[in-house]
């Protein structure tokens, strides 16, 4: 069974400092990984996915299969980055032709940027 | 305002009572999901449906039931068998590996 671990429940970082939110996973197949974010009073929404290899709002995440990690990074934190961040893994076994995978979420990390 | 609509925003359940949480979407997505969010535990999957008239149990399905009679609707019933129902419930739909979430329903026990 797949598992996603986010070891930090809370993380505080000064504005302008680098940010790294940790995510480790266990999965026997080929994983597809995502970061979701929930800003205050907003809905949970997709931040980025590893297959896109994109940078969103200055955040990047690299899949490291050797270390089974998908850490989220940003070189310079901004106050608007304060939010709850969830790492998620897609269950390849439930993929249908429609791509309707089942996602397993980590327990989340609350990031607070200190002005 | 399109997307995923959950109602009500707040719901109270009496002992032994079944309650139903509504989830409607106008995104024409096939797959829909119900998650439960508890402090310190993240999101846990209750049930999911990949297509109309079909659904599967997630990781914590006991005490819950669902139906998927229409593509747009995926209601969740919290039955009296669910002994710890107090939580924040999130509904979502999936398109191209991207989940779209509703604003949630907070269920509390009286």
XYZ file of N, CA and C in Angstrom:
675
model
N 0.840 -1.194 0.000
C 0.000 0.000 0.000
C 0.880 1.250 0.000
N 0.396 2.285 -0.636
C 1.192 3.512 -0.714
C 1.046 4.333 0.552
N 2.080 5.118 0.818
C 2.073 5.959 2.004
C 2.821 7.237 1.694
N 2.348 8.353 2.244
C 3.004 9.644 2.072
C 3.283 10.214 3.453
N 4.520 10.612 3.686
C 4.919 11.131 4.993
C 5.409 12.563 4.871
N 4.805 13.444 5.643
C 5.287 14.811 5.768
C 5.704 14.972 7.222
N 6.998 14.965 7.487
C 7.459 14.895 8.873
C 7.218 16.152 9.700
N 7.061 17.288 9.047
C 6.885 18.551 9.778
C 5.416 18.964 9.755
N 4.815 19.083 10.957
C 3.436 19.575 11.019
C 3.421 21.092 10.861
N 4.436 21.736 11.436
C 4.524 23.190 11.407
C 5.918 23.590 10.938
N 5.967 24.664 10.141
C 7.256 25.179 9.690
C 7.162 26.692 9.609
N 8.077 27.362 10.288
C 8.110 28.827 10.240
C 9.416 29.266 9.615
N 9.298 30.218 8.686
C 10.467 30.688 7.930
C 10.374 32.203 7.800
N 11.495 32.872 7.891
C 11.491 34.322 7.712
C 11.328 34.686 6.243
N 10.656 35.786 6.006
C 10.475 36.304 4.651
C 11.847 36.489 3.996
N 11.966 36.023 2.758
C 13.222 36.133 2.029
C 14.151 34.947 2.214
N 13.878 34.112 3.187
C 14.705 32.926 3.434
C 14.241 31.774 2.543
N 15.105 30.773 2.320
C 14.674 29.614 1.525
C 13.699 28.733 2.297
N 12.810 28.085 1.537
C 11.798 27.203 2.122
C 11.978 25.798 1.560
N 11.875 24.812 2.436
C 11.838 23.419 1.971
C 10.830 22.654 2.805
N 9.794 22.150 2.162
C 8.795 21.308 2.826
C 9.066 19.874 2.400
N 9.246 19.020 3.399
C 9.664 17.653 3.106
C 8.480 16.725 2.841
N 8.711 15.806 1.906
C 7.719 14.782 1.583
C 8.461 13.512 1.201
N 8.155 12.428 1.883
C 8.691 11.121 1.515
C 7.540 10.171 1.242
N 7.772 9.212 0.390
C 6.693 8.314 0.015
C 7.192 6.871 0.012
N 6.234 5.949 0.087
C 6.534 4.545 -0.140
C 5.485 4.005 -1.087
N 5.967 3.409 -2.157
C 5.058 2.902 -3.189
C 5.829 1.929 -4.049
N 5.227 0.803 -4.355
C 5.952 -0.242 -5.078
C 6.004 0.000 -6.579
N 5.103 0.823 -7.090
C 5.051 1.059 -8.528
C 5.807 2.321 -8.914
N 5.439 2.881 -10.046
C 6.043 4.124 -10.517
C 5.161 5.274 -10.045
N 5.650 6.105 -9.135
C 4.762 7.082 -8.502
C 4.508 8.326 -9.350
N 3.332 8.885 -9.125
C 3.038 10.218 -9.638
C 2.738 11.080 -8.416
N 3.457 12.168 -8.283
C 3.377 12.968 -7.052
C 2.928 14.386 -7.317
N 2.271 14.949 -6.299
C 1.652 16.259 -6.408
C 1.866 17.028 -5.104
N 1.794 18.348 -5.210
C 1.672 19.214 -4.039
C 0.373 20.005 -4.181
N -0.449 19.938 -3.114
C -1.671 20.725 -3.027
C -1.484 21.773 -1.939
N -2.170 22.920 -2.092
C -2.029 24.015 -1.127
C -3.409 24.554 -0.755
N -3.533 24.933 0.497
C -4.779 25.559 0.969
C -4.433 26.861 1.666
N -4.713 27.987 1.004
C -4.528 29.296 1.605
C -5.712 29.589 2.519
N -5.518 30.543 3.427
C -6.570 30.882 4.381
C -7.856 31.263 3.663
N -8.952 30.619 4.074
C -10.286 30.892 3.537
C -10.431 30.556 2.052
N -9.554 29.728 1.533
C -9.679 29.293 0.145
C -9.763 27.773 0.080
N -10.157 27.278 -1.063
C -10.256 25.834 -1.258
C -8.876 25.211 -1.456
N -8.807 23.962 -1.142
C -7.608 23.191 -1.446
C -7.433 23.150 -2.971
N -6.216 23.398 -3.433
C -5.997 23.463 -4.882
C -4.629 22.903 -5.242
N -4.524 22.446 -6.476
C -3.262 21.897 -6.949
C -2.215 22.995 -7.078
N -1.019 22.742 -6.552
C 0.090 23.676 -6.701
C 0.965 23.230 -7.873
N 1.469 22.004 -7.800
C 2.245 21.496 -8.926
C 2.289 19.972 -8.902
N 2.679 19.402 -10.049
C 2.788 17.954 -10.182
C 4.140 17.618 -10.811
N 4.711 16.515 -10.433
C 6.096 16.262 -10.833
C 6.230 16.019 -12.328
N 5.199 15.474 -12.976
C 5.340 15.166 -14.397
C 5.402 16.437 -15.249
N 4.922 17.546 -14.698
C 4.912 18.779 -15.469
C 6.260 19.491 -15.407
N 7.033 19.170 -14.385
C 8.357 19.793 -14.207
C 8.255 21.314 -14.296
N 7.230 21.859 -13.674
C 7.006 23.291 -13.784
C 7.332 23.975 -12.458
N 7.423 25.296 -12.527
C 7.602 26.103 -11.333
C 6.361 26.969 -11.183
N 5.701 26.832 -10.043
C 4.480 27.601 -9.796
C 4.709 28.491 -8.589
N 4.464 29.784 -8.756
C 4.650 30.763 -7.672
C 6.050 30.655 -7.082
N 7.022 30.292 -7.902
C 8.404 30.194 -7.462
C 8.756 28.877 -6.797
N 7.774 27.984 -6.636
C 8.017 26.682 -6.018
C 8.411 25.648 -7.069
N 9.311 24.764 -6.700
C 9.662 23.613 -7.521
C 9.721 22.385 -6.629
N 9.602 21.224 -7.264
C 9.735 19.969 -6.527
C 10.317 18.933 -7.468
N 11.359 18.256 -7.021
C 12.010 17.231 -7.836
C 11.764 15.866 -7.223
N 11.375 14.938 -8.074
C 11.164 13.569 -7.620
C 12.512 12.868 -7.541
N 12.866 12.384 -6.362
C 14.107 11.662 -6.146
C 13.749 10.218 -5.807
N 13.824 9.363 -6.823
C 13.395 7.970 -6.613
C 14.342 7.229 -5.684
N 15.619 7.598 -5.692
C 16.570 6.927 -4.811
C 16.256 7.174 -3.345
N 15.876 8.416 -3.020
C 15.542 8.762 -1.645
C 14.035 8.708 -1.384
N 13.265 8.331 -2.398
C 11.782 8.319 -2.330
C 11.270 9.608 -1.711
N 11.691 10.728 -2.301
C 11.288 12.029 -1.776
C 10.757 12.924 -2.892
N 9.983 13.906 -2.471
C 9.422 14.894 -3.396
C 9.297 16.205 -2.625
N 10.423 16.737 -2.192
C 10.425 17.936 -1.355
C 10.070 19.171 -2.176
N 9.321 20.068 -1.553
C 8.897 21.319 -2.194
C 9.841 22.431 -1.766
N 10.336 23.196 -2.733
C 11.348 24.206 -2.426
C 11.012 25.545 -3.068
N 11.465 26.593 -2.365
C 11.363 27.938 -2.925
C 12.559 28.719 -2.399
N 13.304 29.406 -3.255
C 14.538 30.054 -2.791
C 14.312 31.243 -1.867
N 13.222 31.983 -2.076
C 12.986 33.180 -1.267
C 11.507 33.229 -0.860
N 11.233 33.002 0.412
C 9.850 32.940 0.884
C 9.189 34.320 0.856
N 7.877 34.303 0.543
C 7.081 35.527 0.577
C 5.931 35.337 1.555
N 5.419 36.445 2.093
C 4.370 36.348 3.109
C 3.146 35.604 2.589
N 2.836 35.776 1.298
C 1.645 35.118 0.741
C 1.813 33.611 0.583
N 2.992 33.093 0.888
C 3.196 31.641 0.848
C 2.662 30.940 2.092
N 2.298 31.700 3.101
C 1.749 31.091 4.317
C 0.484 30.323 3.976
N 0.464 29.046 4.280
C -0.662 28.178 3.906
C -0.412 26.782 4.449
N -1.388 25.917 4.201
C -1.250 24.491 4.522
C -0.875 23.779 3.236
N 0.166 22.950 3.288
C 0.655 22.261 2.099
C 0.533 20.752 2.289
N -0.024 20.094 1.271
C -0.182 18.643 1.301
C 0.553 18.011 0.130
N 1.315 16.997 0.430
C 1.931 16.177 -0.604
C 0.995 15.006 -0.891
N 0.898 14.589 -2.148
C -0.035 13.514 -2.498
C 0.583 12.603 -3.545
N 0.182 11.332 -3.477
C 0.697 10.320 -4.392
C -0.458 9.660 -5.113
N -0.287 9.451 -6.406
C -1.346 8.843 -7.200
C -1.189 7.336 -7.251
N -2.310 6.653 -7.079
C -2.354 5.196 -7.138
C -2.404 4.761 -8.590
N -1.264 4.366 -9.111
C -1.182 3.956 -10.515
C -2.120 2.795 -10.800
N -2.380 1.966 -9.765
C -3.201 0.780 -9.985
C -4.646 1.087 -10.317
N -5.115 2.296 -9.992
C -6.518 2.595 -10.252
C -6.697 3.467 -11.477
N -5.640 3.623 -12.249
C -5.745 4.466 -13.442
C -6.681 3.803 -14.456
N -7.641 4.559 -14.910
C -8.509 4.085 -15.973
C -8.173 4.883 -17.227
N -8.917 4.613 -18.293
C -8.684 5.377 -19.511
C -8.951 6.862 -19.307
N -9.692 7.160 -18.258
C -10.010 8.557 -18.014
C -8.992 9.214 -17.098
N -8.015 8.470 -16.621
C -7.010 9.030 -15.731
C -7.564 9.382 -14.370
N -8.546 8.638 -13.918
C -9.183 8.982 -12.650
C -8.511 8.283 -11.484
N -7.282 8.680 -11.203
C -6.499 8.005 -10.175
C -6.989 8.339 -8.779
N -6.656 7.452 -7.851
C -6.943 7.679 -6.442
C -5.712 8.296 -5.812
N -5.886 9.377 -5.082
C -4.769 10.067 -4.455
C -4.691 9.755 -2.965
N -3.475 9.541 -2.493
C -3.216 9.397 -1.062
C -2.470 10.636 -0.600
N -2.981 11.272 0.446
C -2.397 12.517 0.929
C -1.540 12.285 2.172
N -0.557 13.159 2.344
C 0.181 13.225 3.595
C -0.629 14.003 4.617
N -0.068 14.141 5.809
C -0.791 14.800 6.898
C -0.695 16.317 6.844
N 0.107 16.833 5.939
C 0.157 18.269 5.742
C 1.192 18.985 6.592
N 1.676 20.120 6.073
C 2.599 21.004 6.801
C 2.045 22.414 6.741
N 1.887 23.011 7.910
C 1.436 24.406 7.934
C 2.665 25.298 7.886
N 2.787 26.038 6.809
C 3.912 26.947 6.609
C 3.512 28.361 7.010
N 4.315 28.955 7.870
C 4.094 30.348 8.277
C 5.323 31.153 7.911
N 5.095 32.226 7.176
C 6.207 33.104 6.799
C 6.208 34.289 7.756
N 7.331 34.484 8.416
C 7.456 35.544 9.410
C 7.956 36.817 8.720
N 7.201 37.915 8.860
C 7.604 39.158 8.148
C 8.961 39.693 8.614
N -21.080 30.770 -10.500
C -19.851 30.234 -9.944
C -19.836 28.735 -10.165
N -19.055 28.266 -11.105
C -19.020 26.840 -11.417
C -18.062 26.110 -10.534
N -18.064 24.761 -10.699
C -17.118 23.959 -9.953
C -17.804 22.952 -9.071
N -17.289 22.771 -7.876
C -17.793 21.789 -6.929
C -18.532 22.534 -5.824
N -19.770 22.150 -5.590
C -20.569 22.799 -4.552
C -20.931 21.791 -3.486
N -20.552 22.107 -2.255
C -20.900 21.249 -1.123
C -21.903 21.970 -0.235
N -22.885 21.208 0.266
C -23.835 21.788 1.214
C -24.281 20.723 2.200
N -24.645 21.131 3.438
C -24.509 22.493 3.939
C -23.065 22.778 4.338
N -22.815 23.986 4.763
C -21.484 24.346 5.221
C -21.235 23.761 6.617
N -22.275 23.774 7.445
C -22.208 23.215 8.795
C -23.390 22.269 8.987
N -23.132 21.160 9.674
C -24.174 20.158 9.887
C -23.991 19.556 11.263
N -25.113 19.362 11.943
C -25.061 18.772 13.275
C -25.830 17.459 13.262
N -25.269 16.477 13.896
C -25.886 15.152 13.924
C -26.202 14.758 15.351
N -27.389 14.223 15.543
C -27.760 13.685 16.843
C -27.340 12.225 16.897
N -27.236 11.737 18.097
C -26.869 10.341 18.323
C -27.830 9.415 17.578
N -27.295 8.458 16.826
C -28.135 7.473 16.148
C -28.772 7.949 14.855
N -28.429 9.146 14.452
C -29.055 9.723 13.268
C -28.156 9.549 12.041
N -28.778 9.315 10.894
C -28.037 9.359 9.625
C -28.130 10.770 9.054
N -27.055 11.258 8.481
C -27.089 12.561 7.821
C -26.420 12.443 6.460
N -26.895 13.265 5.521
C -26.353 13.217 4.165
C -25.731 14.545 3.780
N -24.507 14.458 3.270
C -23.780 15.629 2.793
C -23.885 15.668 1.271
N -24.188 16.835 0.764
C -24.388 16.977 -0.675
C -23.107 17.431 -1.371
N -22.887 16.896 -2.578
C -21.776 17.327 -3.417
C -22.251 17.335 -4.870
N -22.200 18.491 -5.483
C -22.634 18.640 -6.872
C -21.512 19.287 -7.679
N -21.346 18.844 -8.943
C -20.340 19.464 -9.804
C -20.913 19.705 -11.200
N -20.515 20.822 -11.778
C -20.946 21.150 -13.145
C -19.754 21.200 -14.093
N -18.724 20.411 -13.755
C -17.499 20.394 -14.546
C -17.469 19.255 -15.560
N -18.504 18.422 -15.516
C -18.591 17.265 -16.414
C -17.451 16.263 -16.179
N -16.986 16.181 -14.942
C -15.921 15.238 -14.605
C -16.504 13.875 -14.269
N -15.808 12.826 -14.679
C -16.283 11.478 -14.391
C -16.021 11.079 -12.933
N -14.825 11.366 -12.453
C -14.422 10.856 -11.138
C -14.736 11.857 -10.026
N -15.254 11.326 -8.922
C -15.535 12.152 -7.744
C -15.073 11.416 -6.493
N -14.761 12.182 -5.455
C -14.144 11.628 -4.253
C -14.723 12.292 -3.003
N -14.700 11.538 -1.908
C -14.986 12.104 -0.594
C -13.780 11.858 0.305
N -13.306 12.951 0.923
C -12.217 12.876 1.877
C -12.698 13.393 3.232
N -12.064 12.871 4.248
C -12.306 13.359 5.608
C -11.013 14.010 6.080
N -11.139 15.213 6.674
C -9.967 15.951 7.126
C -10.061 16.124 8.626
N -9.117 15.539 9.338
C -9.029 15.680 10.790
C -7.720 16.376 11.141
N -7.723 17.170 12.204
C -6.485 17.859 12.590
C -5.349 16.868 12.819
N -4.214 17.126 12.208
C -3.044 16.274 12.395
C -3.066 14.982 11.607
N -4.141 14.738 10.877
C -4.210 13.481 10.108
C -4.320 13.712 8.617
N -4.378 14.906 8.181
C -4.454 15.160 6.752
C -5.788 14.717 6.163
N -5.764 14.364 4.891
C -6.973 13.937 4.189
C -6.973 12.422 4.049
N -8.087 11.816 4.413
C -8.211 10.373 4.257
C -9.402 10.069 3.364
N -9.209 9.142 2.434
C -10.208 8.842 1.419
C -11.301 7.948 1.981
N -12.556 8.376 1.808
C -13.700 7.612 2.299
C -14.257 6.723 1.185
N -14.679 7.343 0.114
C -15.221 6.642 -1.060
C -14.818 7.416 -2.305
N -14.781 6.710 -3.437
C -14.596 7.399 -4.695
C -15.394 6.705 -5.786
N -15.676 7.472 -6.817
C -16.476 6.972 -7.927
C -15.807 7.414 -9.223
N -15.517 6.442 -10.070
C -14.830 6.783 -11.315
C -15.810 7.006 -12.457
N -17.062 6.564 -12.248
C -18.052 6.716 -13.306
C -19.432 6.553 -12.686
N -20.453 7.015 -13.381
C -21.826 6.919 -12.866
C -22.180 5.462 -12.571
N -22.933 5.279 -11.489
C -23.417 3.958 -11.047
C -22.300 3.016 -10.611
N -21.146 3.580 -10.287
C -20.035 2.762 -9.800
C -19.285 3.537 -8.732
N -18.909 2.868 -7.640
C -18.099 3.524 -6.620
C -17.316 2.462 -5.850
N -16.221 2.882 -5.243
C -15.354 1.981 -4.491
C -15.060 2.543 -3.113
N -14.813 1.635 -2.169
C -14.436 2.070 -0.829
C -13.019 2.627 -0.845
N -12.830 3.658 -0.041
C -11.502 4.182 0.179
C -10.884 3.546 1.406
N -10.052 4.299 2.097
C -9.319 3.756 3.246
C -10.132 3.705 4.536
N -11.186 4.535 4.628
C -11.957 4.600 5.887
C -13.452 4.609 5.594
N -13.936 3.629 4.851
C -15.329 3.622 4.384
C -16.334 3.193 5.456
N -15.878 2.551 6.516
C -16.826 2.015 7.505
C -17.657 3.122 8.143
N -18.984 2.911 8.132
C -19.873 3.900 8.729
C -20.353 4.952 7.741
N -19.946 4.810 6.490
C -20.348 5.748 5.442
C -20.982 4.990 4.280
N -21.824 5.694 3.512
C -22.341 5.133 2.272
C -22.459 6.256 1.244
N -22.420 5.870 -0.034
C -22.518 6.852 -1.117
C -23.422 6.298 -2.211
N -23.780 7.183 -3.139
C -24.479 6.780 -4.352
C -23.976 7.662 -5.486
N -24.115 7.148 -6.722
C -23.693 7.955 -7.877
C -24.686 7.678 -9.009
N -25.878 8.210 -8.816
C -26.950 8.002 -9.793
C -26.831 8.966 -10.958
N -26.203 10.097 -10.723
C -26.008 11.093 -11.772
C -24.545 11.512 -11.797
N -24.076 11.895 -12.938
C -22.684 12.316 -13.070
C -22.387 13.517 -12.190
N -23.380 14.401 -12.043
C -23.159 15.656 -11.344
C -23.166 15.517 -9.822
N -23.686 14.406 -9.305
C -23.969 14.336 -7.882
C -23.332 13.119 -7.217
N -22.750 13.326 -6.039
C -22.089 12.237 -5.316
C -22.320 12.451 -3.813
N -23.537 12.202 -3.325
C -23.835 12.449 -1.908
C -23.207 11.408 -0.982
N -22.834 11.871 0.201
C -22.241 11.013 1.213
C -23.169 10.941 2.416
N -23.524 9.742 2.837
C -24.328 9.561 4.037
C -23.451 9.068 5.172
N -23.505 9.789 6.271
C -22.797 9.384 7.484
C -23.810 8.646 8.337
N -23.620 7.363 8.508
C -24.610 6.564 9.213
C -24.348 6.533 10.714
N -25.296 5.987 11.454
C -25.151 5.880 12.912
C -24.025 4.920 13.287
N -23.575 4.115 12.337
C -22.469 3.185 12.591
C -21.126 3.895 12.662
N -21.068 5.120 12.192
C -19.819 5.898 12.259
C -19.752 6.521 13.647
N -18.850 5.996 14.480
C -18.835 6.370 15.894
C -18.109 7.683 16.168
N -17.318 8.131 15.228
C -16.577 9.379 15.423
C -16.742 10.262 14.190
N -17.924 10.783 13.953
C -18.185 11.487 12.703
C -17.726 12.938 12.666
N -17.384 13.493 13.808
C -17.007 14.912 13.829
C -15.737 15.132 13.031
N -15.851 15.895 11.936
C -14.715 16.135 11.044
C -15.136 17.127 9.981
N -14.159 17.512 9.190
C -14.393 18.373 8.030
C -14.363 17.470 6.803
N -15.436 17.517 6.003
C -15.564 16.609 4.864
C -15.389 17.383 3.561
N -14.516 16.860 2.715
C -14.222 17.492 1.439
C -14.602 16.583 0.282
N -15.289 17.157 -0.676
C -15.643 16.464 -1.908
C -14.745 17.002 -3.020
N -14.406 16.156 -3.969
C -13.548 16.586 -5.070
C -13.912 15.848 -6.341
N -13.562 16.437 -7.468
C -13.651 15.742 -8.747
C -12.265 15.760 -9.382
N -12.061 14.887 -10.352
C -10.732 14.705 -10.926
C -10.792 14.802 -12.433
N -9.906 15.585 -12.983
C -9.792 15.671 -14.439
C -8.327 15.831 -14.802
N -7.821 14.901 -15.617
C -6.412 14.962 -16.037
C -5.462 15.070 -14.847
N -5.664 14.220 -13.861
C -4.807 14.121 -12.682
C -4.871 15.348 -11.788
N -5.823 16.201 -11.982
C -5.949 17.381 -11.131
C -7.255 17.291 -10.363
N -7.150 17.392 -9.032
C -8.341 17.375 -8.189
C -8.883 18.784 -8.015
N -10.205 18.902 -8.131
C -10.899 20.154 -7.882
C -11.740 19.944 -6.626
N -11.535 20.770 -5.613
C -12.180 20.563 -4.323
C -13.352 21.504 -4.099
N -14.319 21.019 -3.310
C -15.374 21.870 -2.816
C -14.889 22.639 -1.593
N -15.760 23.451 -1.026
C -15.386 24.275 0.126
C -15.580 23.558 1.443
N -16.162 22.352 1.409
C -16.215 21.519 2.607
C -17.476 21.659 3.431
N -17.727 20.626 4.236
C -18.821 20.617 5.216
C -18.236 20.213 6.560
N -18.498 21.013 7.583
C -18.070 20.683 8.945
C -19.220 19.953 9.635
N -19.000 18.706 9.983
C -20.010 17.905 10.673
C -19.640 17.801 12.147
N -20.622 18.067 12.999
C -20.406 17.960 14.438
C -21.521 17.135 15.056
N -21.204 16.505 16.162
C -22.175 15.673 16.865
C -22.740 16.437 18.054
N -24.078 16.429 18.182
C -24.709 17.129 19.315
C -24.663 16.247 20.554
